[in-house]
């Protein structure tokens, strides 16, 4: 930890093996940020419980898989503090204090939370699936952030309402307990290239359209070969329209140079490359880029003890820091 650097906290729910959307949307960014900020990255297993409290059989495994993906993508325990939320019980205590001061209607207004509740109902769940804990989702997030007095919270645009609410809760805490110790965190928005799934919809494992970091090369190729391309192209030498080929052409833009994209563009328009060949070449490129990450992952898979040690060590480090803040919280609340 270098003194004087601004601090960031961010987390990811432990939902299982991560895909390329996570890589380009989050991990590539964290990997950069860890060189510039005092970084705290954690696996949000309590947040996973807010919606998955009744299917916990994969919970611990998911945490482990997320850790494997992070580490193989270059989130570095020597640069960042990497931990598991539930290994830092101070966060739960802070959550209690924050839950007392957060007006009920503040959480009820949170648009991201409303979306989550709506998605649950549309997924066939009834109201009993929408728990008290789920309502506290943004309050728990505030505890995650305030626990380390973070200045910035790197998140995607969908999480911004939560962070705004966190600012409000921290400000209210400071006002009620007459302190200016706790930092009002700001979202750190990144221009994230939205990575579509191979079917053109949002990439997600529930849609089975995702390319996992941990997929093997064959599976990756198969998934890319299944992508829809310019539908007006019937024969291999029909002139194509890259702008109507949202998946494959967009992937080229993410995975290769501007020059290569221009080349594909021109070959496609002239009908000089077939879609099958284009996709096969793309798959090769994707596999090439993922090769070192996958090799690292394999290495770590063979050493589960090391991965668990990294999580424990990071969590211990986080606990030490968290305890200092928790003591400060108890002092200003006048618990003793
Ligand atoms: N809610 C975030 C997500 O679903 C994960 C998260 C939990 C988080 N606590 C956080 C992100 C604190 C930033 C800061 O992506
Ligand atoms: Fe898309 Fe490539 Fe087919 Fe052109 S050749 S339509 S870019 S898959």
PDB file of C-alpha atoms in Angstrom, residues 47-151:
ATOM      1  CA  UNK A  47     -24.726  -9.990  -2.028  1.00  0.00           C
ATOM      2  CA  UNK A  48     -25.025 -13.260  -3.948  1.00  0.00           C
ATOM      3  CA  UNK A  49     -27.177 -14.528  -1.072  1.00  0.00           C
ATOM      4  CA  UNK A  50     -29.659 -11.656  -1.439  1.00  0.00           C
ATOM      5  CA  UNK A  51     -31.202 -13.486  -4.389  1.00  0.00           C
ATOM      6  CA  UNK A  52     -29.761 -17.000  -4.077  1.00  0.00           C
ATOM      7  CA  UNK A  53     -30.392 -17.728  -0.413  1.00  0.00           C
ATOM      8  CA  UNK A  54     -32.176 -20.935  -1.314  1.00  0.00           C
ATOM      9  CA  UNK A  55     -29.567 -22.368  -3.671  1.00  0.00           C
ATOM     10  CA  UNK A  56     -26.349 -22.234  -1.752  1.00  0.00           C
ATOM     11  CA  UNK A  57     -24.916 -25.550  -2.882  1.00  0.00           C
ATOM     12  CA  UNK A  58     -22.640 -23.816  -5.402  1.00  0.00           C
ATOM     13  CA  UNK A  59     -21.897 -20.706  -3.339  1.00  0.00           C
ATOM     14  CA  UNK A  60     -18.446 -21.626  -2.024  1.00  0.00           C
ATOM     15  CA  UNK A  61     -17.432 -23.105  -5.354  1.00  0.00           C
ATOM     16  CA  UNK A  62     -18.500 -19.912  -7.089  1.00  0.00           C
ATOM     17  CA  UNK A  63     -16.321 -17.838  -4.794  1.00  0.00           C
ATOM     18  CA  UNK A  64     -13.373 -20.046  -5.634  1.00  0.00           C
ATOM     19  CA  UNK A  65     -14.019 -19.834  -9.378  1.00  0.00           C
ATOM     20  CA  UNK A  66     -14.305 -16.075  -9.309  1.00  0.00           C
ATOM     21  CA  UNK A  67     -10.995 -15.925  -7.459  1.00  0.00           C
ATOM     22  CA  UNK A  68      -9.375 -18.164 -10.079  1.00  0.00           C
ATOM     23  CA  UNK A  69     -10.651 -15.947 -12.876  1.00  0.00           C
ATOM     24  CA  UNK A  70      -9.503 -12.737 -11.190  1.00  0.00           C
ATOM     25  CA  UNK A  71      -6.043 -14.017 -10.463  1.00  0.00           C
ATOM     26  CA  UNK A  72      -5.514 -15.463 -13.918  1.00  0.00           C
ATOM     27  CA  UNK A  73      -6.670 -12.197 -15.512  1.00  0.00           C
ATOM     28  CA  UNK A  74      -4.010 -10.271 -13.644  1.00  0.00           C
ATOM     29  CA  UNK A  75      -5.695  -8.962 -10.522  1.00  0.00           C
ATOM     30  CA  UNK A  76      -2.559  -9.070  -8.451  1.00  0.00           C
ATOM     31  CA  UNK A  77      -2.517  -9.790  -4.707  1.00  0.00           C
ATOM     32  CA  UNK A  78       0.782  -7.899  -4.471  1.00  0.00           C
ATOM     33  CA  UNK A  79      -0.876  -4.752  -5.767  1.00  0.00           C
ATOM     34  CA  UNK A  80      -4.458  -5.061  -4.548  1.00  0.00           C
ATOM     35  CA  UNK A  81      -6.170  -6.287  -1.432  1.00  0.00           C
ATOM     36  CA  UNK A  82      -8.256  -9.215  -2.658  1.00  0.00           C
ATOM     37  CA  UNK A  83     -10.776 -10.640  -0.189  1.00  0.00           C
ATOM     38  CA  UNK A  84     -14.101 -12.327   0.346  1.00  0.00           C
ATOM     39  CA  UNK A  85     -16.881 -10.200   1.818  1.00  0.00           C
ATOM     40  CA  UNK A  86     -18.054 -12.820   4.326  1.00  0.00           C
ATOM     41  CA  UNK A  87     -14.490 -13.290   5.604  1.00  0.00           C
ATOM     42  CA  UNK A  88     -14.615  -9.710   6.885  1.00  0.00           C
ATOM     43  CA  UNK A  89     -17.340  -9.750   9.566  1.00  0.00           C
ATOM     44  CA  UNK A  90     -16.741  -6.080  10.367  1.00  0.00           C
ATOM     45  CA  UNK A  91     -18.715  -5.332   7.196  1.00  0.00           C
ATOM     46  CA  UNK A  92     -21.797  -7.020   8.674  1.00  0.00           C
ATOM     47  CA  UNK A  93     -21.460  -4.976  11.834  1.00  0.00           C
ATOM     48  CA  UNK A  94     -21.147  -1.749   9.916  1.00  0.00           C
ATOM     49  CA  UNK A  95     -24.176  -2.772   7.882  1.00  0.00           C
ATOM     50  CA  UNK A  96     -26.207  -2.928  11.115  1.00  0.00           C
ATOM     51  CA  UNK A  97     -25.277   0.638  12.057  1.00  0.00           C
ATOM     52  CA  UNK A  98     -26.054   1.906   8.581  1.00  0.00           C
ATOM     53  CA  UNK A  99     -29.356   0.068   8.429  1.00  0.00           C
ATOM     54  CA  UNK A 100     -30.515   2.016  11.505  1.00  0.00           C
ATOM     55  CA  UNK A 101     -29.956   5.417   9.947  1.00  0.00           C
ATOM     56  CA  UNK A 102     -31.102   4.698   6.394  1.00  0.00           C
ATOM     57  CA  UNK A 103     -34.667   5.886   5.800  1.00  0.00           C
ATOM     58  CA  UNK A 104     -36.813   3.072   4.459  1.00  0.00           C
ATOM     59  CA  UNK A 105     -38.048   5.124   1.524  1.00  0.00           C
ATOM     60  CA  UNK A 106     -34.487   5.774   0.354  1.00  0.00           C
ATOM     61  CA  UNK A 107     -33.931   2.098  -0.387  1.00  0.00           C
ATOM     62  CA  UNK A 108     -37.422   1.685  -1.800  1.00  0.00           C
ATOM     63  CA  UNK A 109     -36.646   4.384  -4.347  1.00  0.00           C
ATOM     64  CA  UNK A 110     -33.392   2.804  -5.579  1.00  0.00           C
ATOM     65  CA  UNK A 111     -34.031   2.148  -9.297  1.00  0.00           C
ATOM     66  CA  UNK A 112     -31.453  -0.639  -9.629  1.00  0.00           C
ATOM     67  CA  UNK A 113     -33.087  -2.441  -6.727  1.00  0.00           C
ATOM     68  CA  UNK A 114     -36.508  -2.008  -8.323  1.00  0.00           C
ATOM     69  CA  UNK A 115     -35.101  -3.598 -11.487  1.00  0.00           C
ATOM     70  CA  UNK A 116     -33.775  -6.535  -9.482  1.00  0.00           C
ATOM     71  CA  UNK A 117     -37.136  -7.058  -7.794  1.00  0.00           C
ATOM     72  CA  UNK A 118     -38.924  -6.804 -11.136  1.00  0.00           C
ATOM     73  CA  UNK A 119     -36.566  -9.339 -12.712  1.00  0.00           C
ATOM     74  CA  UNK A 120     -37.237 -11.750  -9.845  1.00  0.00           C
ATOM     75  CA  UNK A 121     -41.010 -11.405 -10.233  1.00  0.00           C
ATOM     76  CA  UNK A 122     -40.796 -11.825 -13.999  1.00  0.00           C
ATOM     77  CA  UNK A 123     -38.660 -14.901 -13.439  1.00  0.00           C
ATOM     78  CA  UNK A 124     -41.653 -16.461 -11.715  1.00  0.00           C
ATOM     79  CA  UNK A 125     -40.639 -15.722  -8.135  1.00  0.00           C
ATOM     80  CA  UNK A 126     -43.237 -14.545  -5.670  1.00  0.00           C
ATOM     81  CA  UNK A 127     -42.955 -11.789  -3.113  1.00  0.00           C
ATOM     82  CA  UNK A 128     -41.435 -14.049  -0.482  1.00  0.00           C
ATOM     83  CA  UNK A 129     -38.337 -14.233  -2.681  1.00  0.00           C
ATOM     84  CA  UNK A 130     -37.882 -10.498  -2.208  1.00  0.00           C
ATOM     85  CA  UNK A 131     -36.364 -10.432   1.223  1.00  0.00           C
ATOM     86  CA  UNK A 132     -35.515  -7.851   3.838  1.00  0.00           C
ATOM     87  CA  UNK A 133     -31.893  -8.577   2.930  1.00  0.00           C
ATOM     88  CA  UNK A 134     -32.463  -7.774  -0.714  1.00  0.00           C
ATOM     89  CA  UNK A 135     -33.990  -4.442   0.284  1.00  0.00           C
ATOM     90  CA  UNK A 136     -30.769  -3.810   2.198  1.00  0.00           C
ATOM     91  CA  UNK A 137     -28.631  -4.491  -0.883  1.00  0.00           C
ATOM     92  CA  UNK A 138     -27.504  -0.868  -1.318  1.00  0.00           C
ATOM     93  CA  UNK A 139     -27.019  -0.458   2.427  1.00  0.00           C
ATOM     94  CA  UNK A 140     -24.696  -3.453   2.461  1.00  0.00           C
ATOM     95  CA  UNK A 141     -22.898  -1.944  -0.520  1.00  0.00           C
ATOM     96  CA  UNK A 142     -22.477   1.247   1.464  1.00  0.00           C
ATOM     97  CA  UNK A 143     -20.934  -0.787   4.270  1.00  0.00           C
ATOM     98  CA  UNK A 144     -18.562  -2.391   1.734  1.00  0.00           C
ATOM     99  CA  UNK A 145     -17.410   1.025   0.595  1.00  0.00           C
ATOM    100  CA  UNK A 146     -17.433   2.936   3.882  1.00  0.00           C
ATOM    101  CA  UNK A 147     -15.614   0.060   5.617  1.00  0.00           C
ATOM    102  CA  UNK A 148     -12.459   1.191   3.836  1.00  0.00           C
ATOM    103  CA  UNK A 149     -13.320   4.873   3.539  1.00  0.00           C
ATOM    104  CA  UNK A 150     -13.002   4.633  -0.229  1.00  0.00           C
ATOM    105  CA  UNK A 151     -12.802   7.736  -2.389  1.00  0.00           C
TER     106      UNK A 151
END
